[in-house]
Coordinates of C-alpha atoms in Angstrom, one line a residue:
Chain A
M293 CA -15.9 13.4 13.8
A294 CA -12.7 14.7 11.0
K295 CA -9.5 13.4 11.5
V296 CA -7.0 15.3 11.8
L297 CA -3.6 13.5 10.2
V298 CA -0.4 15.0 10.3
V299 CA 2.4 14.2 7.4
T300 CA 5.8 14.6 9.2
S301 CA 9.3 12.9 8.7
G302 CA 12.0 15.5 10.4
K303 CA 14.1 14.8 7.6
G304 CA 13.5 17.0 4.5
G305 CA 13.2 15.7 0.6
V306 CA 11.7 12.8 2.2
G307 CA 8.5 12.7 0.4
K308 CA 6.2 14.3 3.0
T309 CA 4.0 16.7 0.5
T310 CA 4.3 13.7 -2.4
T311 CA 2.7 11.6 0.1
T312 CA -0.2 14.9 1.5
A313 CA -1.3 15.1 -1.9
A314 CA -1.2 11.1 -3.0
L315 CA -3.5 10.4 0.2
G316 CA -5.4 13.1 0.2
A317 CA -6.7 12.1 -3.5
A318 CA -6.9 8.7 -3.1
L319 CA -8.8 9.1 0.0
A320 CA -11.1 11.8 -1.9
Q321 CA -11.5 8.9 -4.1
M322 CA -13.1 6.9 -1.5
G323 CA -15.3 9.7 -1.3
E324 CA -14.5 11.2 1.4
K325 CA -14.1 14.7 2.3
V326 CA -10.5 15.9 2.5
V327 CA -8.9 19.4 3.2
V328 CA -4.7 18.9 2.6
V329 CA -3.5 21.7 4.2
D330 CA 0.4 23.3 3.4
F331 CA 1.9 24.4 6.8
D332 CA 5.1 25.2 4.8
V333 CA 5.2 29.1 5.1
G334 CA 7.6 30.6 3.2
L335 CA 8.4 27.4 1.0
R336 CA 5.2 26.2 0.0
N337 CA 4.8 23.6 -2.2
L338 CA 1.5 21.8 -1.2
D339 CA 0.0 24.0 -4.7
L340 CA 2.8 22.9 -6.9
I341 CA 1.6 19.2 -6.5
M342 CA -1.6 20.2 -6.4
G343 CA -2.0 21.9 -9.2
A344 CA -3.4 25.2 -7.8
E345 CA -0.6 27.4 -7.8
R346 CA -2.2 29.9 -10.8
R347 CA -5.3 29.9 -7.8
V348 CA -4.1 31.1 -4.6
V349 CA -5.4 34.2 -3.6
F350 CA -5.5 33.7 0.3
D351 CA -3.4 31.9 2.0
L352 CA -2.9 30.3 5.8
I353 CA -0.9 33.5 7.2
N354 CA -3.9 35.5 6.0
V355 CA -7.1 33.3 7.5
V356 CA -4.7 32.6 11.0
Q357 CA -4.5 36.9 10.8
G358 CA -8.0 37.7 10.2
V359 CA -7.3 39.1 7.0
A360 CA -9.2 36.6 5.0
K361 CA -12.0 33.9 5.8
L362 CA -11.6 30.1 5.9
S363 CA -13.8 29.7 2.8
Q364 CA -11.6 32.9 0.6
A365 CA -9.1 30.6 0.9
L366 CA -9.6 27.3 0.5
I367 CA -9.4 26.3 -3.0
R368 CA -11.1 23.0 -4.7
D369 CA -9.2 21.0 -6.7
K370 CA -10.4 20.8 -10.4
R371 CA -10.6 17.0 -10.4
L372 CA -11.9 16.0 -7.6
E373 CA -14.6 18.0 -6.5
N374 CA -14.7 16.6 -3.1
L375 CA -10.7 17.7 -2.0
W376 CA -9.9 21.1 -1.1
L377 CA -6.4 22.7 -0.7
L378 CA -5.2 25.4 1.9
P379 CA -2.2 26.8 0.7
A380 CA 1.2 28.4 3.0
S381 CA 1.9 31.3 2.4
Q382 CA 4.9 32.3 0.3
T383 CA 5.9 36.0 1.4
R384 CA 6.1 35.0 5.3
D385 CA 7.9 32.9 7.4
K386 CA 6.9 30.3 10.1
D387 CA 7.1 32.9 12.6
A388 CA 4.2 34.1 11.2
L389 CA 2.1 31.1 12.8
T390 CA 0.4 31.5 16.2
D391 CA -1.1 28.3 18.6
E392 CA -4.1 30.1 18.5
G393 CA -5.0 31.0 15.0
V394 CA -3.8 27.3 14.2
K395 CA -6.1 26.2 16.5
G396 CA -9.2 28.4 15.3
I397 CA -8.5 27.1 11.8
I398 CA -8.1 23.4 12.7
D399 CA -11.6 23.5 14.8
D400 CA -12.9 25.6 11.9
L401 CA -12.0 22.5 8.9
R402 CA -12.6 20.0 11.7
T403 CA -16.9 20.9 11.0
R404 CA -16.3 21.1 6.9
F405 CA -14.3 18.0 6.3
D406 CA -13.5 14.4 7.5
W407 CA -10.0 14.6 6.9
V408 CA -7.5 17.2 7.5
L409 CA -4.1 16.1 6.1
C410 CA -1.2 18.7 7.4
D411 CA 1.9 18.6 5.3
S412 CA 4.5 19.4 7.5
P413 CA 7.4 21.5 7.0
A414 CA 10.9 19.7 7.7
G415 CA 13.0 20.2 11.3
I416 CA 10.7 20.3 15.0
E417 CA 10.7 24.2 15.1
R418 CA 7.6 26.1 14.9
G419 CA 6.2 25.2 11.8
A420 CA 7.2 21.2 12.2
T421 CA 5.8 21.6 15.6
L422 CA 2.4 23.6 14.9
A423 CA 1.7 20.8 11.9
M424 CA 2.0 18.2 14.7
R425 CA -0.3 19.8 17.7
Y426 CA -3.4 19.8 17.1
A427 CA -3.8 15.8 15.2
D428 CA -4.9 13.2 15.8
E429 CA -3.1 11.0 13.7
A430 CA 0.5 10.9 12.5
V431 CA 1.9 8.9 9.3
I432 CA 5.7 9.3 9.8
V433 CA 7.4 9.5 6.7
T434 CA 11.1 7.4 5.8
N435 CA 13.7 6.8 3.7
P436 CA 15.3 3.9 4.3
E437 CA 18.5 4.9 4.9
V438 CA 19.7 5.8 8.0
S439 CA 19.8 9.9 8.4
S440 CA 16.2 9.7 7.7
V441 CA 15.4 7.0 10.3
R442 CA 17.1 8.7 13.0
D443 CA 15.1 12.1 12.2
S444 CA 12.0 10.0 12.3
D445 CA 12.9 8.7 15.7
R446 CA 13.2 12.0 16.3
I447 CA 10.0 13.4 15.5
I448 CA 8.2 10.2 16.4
G449 CA 9.1 11.2 20.3
M450 CA 8.2 14.9 20.0
L451 CA 4.5 13.3 18.9
D452 CA 4.3 12.2 22.2
S453 CA 5.7 15.3 23.4
K454 CA 4.4 18.5 21.9
T455 CA 1.1 17.6 20.5
V456 CA -2.0 18.5 22.3
K457 CA -3.3 14.7 22.5
A458 CA -0.2 13.7 24.5
E459 CA -0.3 16.6 26.9
R460 CA -3.9 15.5 27.4
G461 CA -2.5 12.1 28.1
E462 CA -3.3 10.8 25.1
R463 CA -1.7 8.9 21.8
V464 CA -1.6 9.9 18.3
E465 CA -1.6 7.1 16.4
K466 CA 1.3 7.2 14.8
H467 CA 2.0 5.1 10.9
V468 CA 5.7 5.0 9.8
L469 CA 4.6 4.9 5.1
I470 CA 8.3 4.2 3.7
T471 CA 9.0 6.0 0.6
R472 CA 11.6 6.2 -2.0
Y473 CA 12.7 2.0 -1.6
D474 CA 14.4 1.1 -4.4
P475 CA 14.1 -3.1 -4.1
A476 CA 17.3 -3.2 -6.3
R477 CA 19.6 -1.7 -3.6
A478 CA 17.7 -3.1 -0.5
A479 CA 18.8 -6.3 -2.7
R480 CA 22.2 -5.6 -2.6
G481 CA 22.1 -4.7 1.0
E482 CA 22.6 -0.5 0.6
M483 CA 19.5 0.5 1.9
L484 CA 18.1 -0.8 5.3
S485 CA 15.8 -2.9 5.4
I486 CA 12.4 -2.9 6.3
D487 CA 12.6 -4.9 9.7
D488 CA 15.8 -3.1 10.8
I489 CA 13.4 0.4 10.2
L490 CA 10.2 -1.4 11.9
E491 CA 12.7 -2.2 14.8
I492 CA 14.4 1.0 15.3
L493 CA 10.9 3.1 15.2
A494 CA 9.0 0.3 17.1
T495 CA 5.3 2.0 15.5
P496 CA 3.4 0.4 12.7
L497 CA 3.8 0.2 9.1
L498 CA 1.4 2.3 6.5
G499 CA 3.0 1.3 3.5
I500 CA 5.9 0.7 1.2
I501 CA 6.1 2.9 -1.1
P502 CA 8.6 2.1 -4.4
E503 CA 11.0 5.2 -6.0
S504 CA 9.8 5.7 -9.4
Q505 CA 9.6 8.2 -11.6
D506 CA 6.3 8.7 -12.0
V507 CA 6.7 10.8 -8.7
L508 CA 8.4 13.4 -10.7
R509 CA 6.3 13.3 -13.6
A510 CA 3.1 14.0 -11.3
S511 CA 4.4 16.9 -9.5
N512 CA 6.3 18.2 -13.1
V513 CA 2.3 18.2 -14.9
G514 CA 0.8 19.6 -10.7
S515 CA -1.4 16.4 -10.1
P516 CA -1.3 13.9 -6.9
V517 CA 0.3 11.2 -8.2
T518 CA -2.6 8.8 -7.3
L519 CA -4.6 10.9 -9.8
N520 CA -2.0 11.7 -12.5
N521 CA -1.6 7.3 -13.2
A522 CA -3.4 5.2 -10.7
A523 CA -1.9 2.2 -12.2
C524 CA 2.2 3.2 -11.4
A525 CA 3.4 0.9 -8.7
P526 CA 3.5 4.6 -6.3
A527 CA -0.2 4.9 -6.9
R528 CA -1.1 1.9 -6.2
A529 CA 0.7 1.5 -3.0
Y530 CA -0.3 5.0 -1.7
A531 CA -4.3 3.9 -2.9
D532 CA -3.6 0.5 -0.6
A533 CA -1.8 3.0 2.8
A534 CA -5.3 5.0 2.4
R535 CA -7.2 1.7 1.9
R536 CA -5.1 1.5 5.6
L537 CA -6.2 4.8 6.7
M538 CA -9.7 4.3 6.9
G539 CA -9.3 0.8 8.8
E540 CA -9.5 -2.0 6.1
T541 CA -7.1 -4.2 6.4
V542 CA -4.5 -4.7 3.4
A543 CA -2.0 -6.9 2.7
M544 CA 1.1 -5.5 2.9
M545 CA 3.3 -5.5 -0.7
V546 CA 7.0 -4.9 -0.9
P547 CA 8.2 -4.1 -3.9
V548 CA 9.9 -6.2 -5.8
E549 CA 12.1 -5.8 -8.7
R550 CA 10.5 -5.7 -12.0
K551 CA 12.4 -5.8 -15.7
G552 CA 11.2 -6.4 -18.8
L553 CA 12.2 -8.7 -20.9
M554 CA 13.6 -5.9 -22.8
D555 CA 14.8 -4.1 -19.5
R556 CA 16.9 -7.2 -19.2
L557 CA 18.4 -7.4 -22.7
L558 CA 19.7 -3.7 -22.4
G559 CA 20.4 -3.7 -18.9
R560 CA 18.6 -1.2 -18.1
R561 CA 17.0 -0.2 -15.1
A562 CA 13.1 -0.2 -13.7
A563 CA 11.6 2.8 -14.1
Chain B
M179 CA 19.8 61.4 81.1
D180 CA 19.1 61.2 84.7
A181 CA 16.5 58.5 84.9
I182 CA 17.9 56.4 83.1
A183 CA 21.0 56.7 86.3
K184 CA 18.3 56.4 88.4
A185 CA 16.8 53.0 87.2
A186 CA 16.1 50.2 89.8
R187 CA 19.7 48.9 89.6
Q188 CA 19.6 45.1 90.0
P189 CA 21.5 42.9 92.4
I190 CA 24.0 40.8 89.8
R191 CA 23.5 37.3 90.6
M192 CA 25.9 35.2 91.0
R193 CA 25.7 31.1 91.2
G194 CA 27.9 28.5 91.1
R195 CA 27.4 25.8 89.0
S196 CA 29.6 22.4 88.2
Y197 CA 30.2 21.6 84.0
V198 CA 31.8 18.4 82.9
A199 CA 35.0 19.2 80.3
F200 CA 37.5 16.8 77.8
T201 CA 41.1 17.2 79.3
F202 CA 43.5 16.8 77.9
C203 CA 46.9 16.0 79.9
P204 CA 50.0 16.8 77.6
V205 CA 52.7 15.1 77.7
V206 CA 56.4 15.4 76.7
P207 CA 57.3 15.9 73.6
I208 CA 54.3 17.7 72.7
A209 CA 55.1 17.9 70.1
G210 CA 54.7 14.1 69.3
W211 CA 52.0 14.2 71.6
L212 CA 50.1 17.0 69.3
E213 CA 50.6 14.3 66.4
E214 CA 48.7 12.1 68.4
I215 CA 45.8 14.8 68.6
D216 CA 45.8 15.2 64.7
V217 CA 45.3 11.3 64.0
T218 CA 42.6 11.6 66.7
L219 CA 41.0 13.9 64.6
G220 CA 41.6 12.1 60.9
R221 CA 39.6 9.5 62.3
S222 CA 36.8 11.8 63.7
P223 CA 36.9 15.0 62.3
G224 CA 35.5 18.2 64.1
F225 CA 35.0 15.8 67.8
F226 CA 36.3 18.4 69.6
V227 CA 34.3 21.3 67.6
G228 CA 32.2 23.0 70.1
K229 CA 33.5 20.7 73.1
P230 CA 34.6 22.7 76.3
V231 CA 38.3 21.1 76.9
V232 CA 40.6 21.7 80.0
L233 CA 44.5 21.0 79.7
D234 CA 46.1 19.4 82.6
L235 CA 49.8 20.2 82.4
S236 CA 50.6 18.7 85.5
A237 CA 52.3 16.1 83.8
V238 CA 54.5 18.6 81.6
D239 CA 56.9 22.0 82.8
L240 CA 56.2 24.6 80.2
S241 CA 57.5 28.0 80.4
Q242 CA 54.7 30.7 79.4
S243 CA 55.5 31.1 76.1
A244 CA 55.6 27.1 75.4
I245 CA 52.4 27.3 76.9
A246 CA 50.9 30.2 74.8
H247 CA 52.1 27.8 71.8
L248 CA 50.3 25.3 73.0
V249 CA 47.0 27.1 73.5
T250 CA 48.0 28.9 70.1
S251 CA 48.3 25.2 68.8
L252 CA 45.5 23.6 69.9
E253 CA 43.6 26.3 68.6
Q254 CA 44.4 25.5 64.9
R255 CA 43.0 22.4 65.1
N256 CA 40.0 24.2 66.4
I257 CA 40.4 23.4 69.8
R258 CA 39.4 26.0 72.0
V259 CA 41.0 25.7 75.9
L260 CA 38.3 26.9 78.4
G261 CA 41.2 26.8 81.1
I262 CA 44.2 25.7 82.4
E263 CA 44.5 23.7 85.6
G264 CA 47.9 22.0 87.1
V265 CA 50.6 24.8 86.8
D266 CA 51.7 27.8 88.5
E267 CA 49.4 30.9 88.6
A268 CA 52.3 32.7 87.2
R269 CA 52.9 31.3 84.3
L270 CA 49.4 32.2 82.8
T271 CA 49.0 35.4 81.2
T272 CA 45.9 37.2 80.6
N273 CA 45.3 36.3 77.6
M274 CA 45.3 32.9 78.0
P275 CA 42.5 31.1 79.4
P276 CA 42.0 30.7 83.6
L277 CA 43.5 28.7 86.0
L278 CA 41.2 26.5 86.9
T279 CA 40.8 24.0 90.3
G280 CA 39.4 21.7 92.3
G281 CA 38.2 19.3 89.3
R282 CA 37.2 16.1 89.8
N283 CA 36.9 12.8 87.5
C284 CA 33.6 11.9 86.4
M285 CA 32.2 9.6 84.0
L286 CA 32.1 11.4 80.2
A287 CA 28.8 10.8 77.8
A288 CA 29.4 8.4 75.6
N289 CA 29.3 11.0 72.7
E290 CA 29.3 9.2 68.9
P291 CA 29.6 12.1 66.3
K292 CA 26.4 11.4 65.0
K293 CA 26.1 8.4 62.8
V294 CA 25.5 9.8 59.3
E295 CA 22.3 8.4 58.6
A296 CA 22.0 6.0 55.2
K297 CA 20.4 8.0 52.8
P298 CA 16.6 7.1 51.7
K299 CA 17.2 4.9 48.7
P300 CA 16.1 6.8 45.8
A301 CA 13.3 6.2 43.7
S302 CA 13.3 4.3 40.3
L303 CA 12.0 4.9 36.7
L304 CA 9.8 2.8 34.8
L305 CA 10.1 4.0 31.2
D306 CA 7.4 1.6 29.3
S307 CA 7.7 2.9 25.6
P308 CA 10.9 3.0 23.5
V309 CA 13.2 6.0 24.1
R310 CA 12.9 8.4 21.4
S311 CA 15.9 10.3 19.7
G312 CA 16.7 13.6 21.1
Q313 CA 14.6 12.4 24.4
S314 CA 17.4 13.0 27.8
I315 CA 15.8 10.7 30.7
F316 CA 17.0 11.9 33.9
C317 CA 16.8 9.8 37.2
E318 CA 18.4 9.4 40.4
G319 CA 17.8 5.9 40.7
D320 CA 17.6 3.2 38.6
V321 CA 16.4 3.3 34.8
T322 CA 14.2 0.4 33.7
V323 CA 13.6 1.2 29.8
L324 CA 10.7 -1.9 28.4
G325 CA 12.0 -1.0 24.7
S326 CA 14.7 0.3 23.0
V327 CA 16.5 3.7 23.5
G328 CA 17.1 5.0 19.7
S329 CA 20.6 6.9 18.6
G330 CA 21.0 10.4 19.9
A331 CA 19.0 9.7 23.1
E332 CA 20.2 9.6 26.3
I333 CA 20.2 8.0 29.6
V334 CA 21.3 9.6 33.4
A335 CA 21.2 7.3 36.0
G336 CA 22.3 8.1 40.0
G337 CA 21.8 4.0 39.8
S338 CA 21.8 1.5 37.5
I339 CA 20.1 1.4 33.7
H340 CA 18.5 -1.7 32.0
V341 CA 17.3 -2.1 28.2
Y342 CA 15.0 -4.4 27.8
G343 CA 15.6 -3.2 23.9
A344 CA 18.8 -2.3 21.9
L345 CA 20.5 0.7 23.4
R346 CA 21.4 2.8 21.0
G347 CA 21.8 6.3 22.5
R348 CA 24.4 7.4 25.7
A349 CA 23.8 5.6 28.8
M350 CA 24.8 7.6 31.8
A351 CA 24.9 5.2 35.1
G352 CA 25.9 6.2 38.7
F353 CA 26.5 9.8 38.1
S354 CA 26.1 10.7 41.8
G355 CA 29.2 9.3 43.1
N356 CA 27.7 5.8 42.7
A357 CA 30.9 3.6 41.4
S358 CA 29.0 0.0 41.5
A359 CA 25.7 0.9 39.1
R360 CA 25.7 -0.9 35.7
I361 CA 24.7 -0.9 32.4
F362 CA 22.6 -3.6 30.8
C363 CA 20.8 -4.2 27.8
Q364 CA 19.9 -6.4 25.1
K365 CA 22.2 -5.3 22.2
I366 CA 24.6 -3.0 22.5
E367 CA 24.7 -0.3 19.7
A368 CA 26.0 2.4 22.3
E369 CA 27.2 5.9 21.2
L370 CA 28.3 6.7 24.9
L371 CA 28.5 4.3 28.1
A372 CA 29.6 6.4 31.4
I373 CA 30.0 5.1 34.9
D374 CA 30.1 7.8 37.7
G375 CA 32.5 9.9 35.3
Y376 CA 34.5 6.6 33.3
Y377 CA 33.6 6.5 30.0
Q378 CA 33.7 5.0 26.5
T379 CA 32.6 6.1 23.2
A380 CA 31.1 3.8 20.5
E381 CA 34.7 3.5 18.8
E382 CA 36.2 1.8 22.2
I383 CA 33.8 -0.4 22.6
D384 CA 34.8 -4.3 21.1
P385 CA 33.0 -4.9 18.1
A386 CA 32.6 -8.5 18.8
L387 CA 30.5 -7.4 21.2
R388 CA 27.8 -6.0 19.1
N389 CA 24.3 -7.1 18.6
R390 CA 24.4 -8.9 21.5
P391 CA 23.3 -8.8 25.4
A392 CA 26.3 -7.4 27.8
Q393 CA 26.6 -5.3 30.5
A394 CA 28.9 -2.9 31.7
W395 CA 30.6 -2.0 34.8
L396 CA 33.9 0.1 36.7
E397 CA 36.6 -1.9 37.8
G398 CA 38.4 0.6 39.5
D399 CA 39.2 3.5 37.3
I400 CA 38.4 0.9 33.4
M401 CA 35.0 0.2 32.3
K402 CA 34.7 -3.5 31.9
I403 CA 31.7 -4.4 29.2
T404 CA 30.8 -8.4 29.0
P405 CA 28.8 -10.5 26.9
L406 CA 25.5 -11.2 29.3
N407 CA 25.6 -15.1 28.6

């Protein structure tokens, strides 16, 4: 049975698109058939992160409006044959999304894939509510700072009220993913601690992704960070998170500051 | 038209019936007597509304204008005079209540003003999951939350508010005029606390209380917040 998972946060710029691409690629590498869907109509980024921006012909809005078929809009990833992308429109905006249109697409995608990852836009308006509406599970991406945590709390409240599952009396399974975690700043007490975040959000932790230059490098070359450099710290953390999504129990690794000898001598920050 | 005129003429029936009326016996000075009436009305407002009242003027000697003034004064207090007795008929004009004779004393059925029935206690609300930011909980009774209340959330209750967790949002208790309502929480980090309209914002809450179990209640019109243990 296919799982529809929404990657959402409330706050903008915390790493939803990065996470959607990274988790999608990690799940596909494990053999699952995955489609990542960009719901950020008008400000689409998922196609850039996936490296497919030059192959977009039809998009989500075209399918919603019936102008194109779903198979015409789906773009296959060049590196992983069971990873697909459904891009958003750049010329329209979120008002072009309709409830019935989205329902039809999600139902169709459920029949073709094992995982449907929905990259939600920031905010709590139509784009975000439609992205979460048909979800079975949710990953709430949170930065370890106060405004992100409060917005995540708001989004968790909406997952429990504005989704079809919540309206039916069932629960959307929720996970918190902490991104851009900087161990040095956490040690100095400048960032919210993991325990504080979990105490405020009261939701199970899926993973902790460290702050890293590798994320920017990967998006610049148009590749999910788990594909670009599977050995880097964020990629390994995303891979662990994907395994937890699949039901495996993986020990949680809290990123620590690791400086090589040269870094220490020269006083450089860990990458 | 003729047909109507020739309609069967029905005899008008008249019967005698007796009724029980409250009888007021004014005494001089009238102003002082009216003050006593006001005190009675203060205790049970509207007690005489709709009740037949008769004025017994046998204890006073009032002129026609004084009687008219007295009737008007009583009407201003929503006491309608049904009739007047104990006075010479010549002193009453046609505008005044008619002269009554032959009144007899009798027992008045004790007619207490209807007791205000105790309002049924409004239902209370139990939430077994945390209240998330942006959510607004409204209940006419008590509210109990098994979990935390997130920053930016609000709870509005007619009764007390009990939070078995951290209170980070706004809590407004006793909104329907219940000044005895209280707010309890295991960790006070609230943005705003209000009881029956009297409120304190986070800035005014003593920093020594933060992150400890606390309760808030009203003493007069001052909100007191004290630790719970």
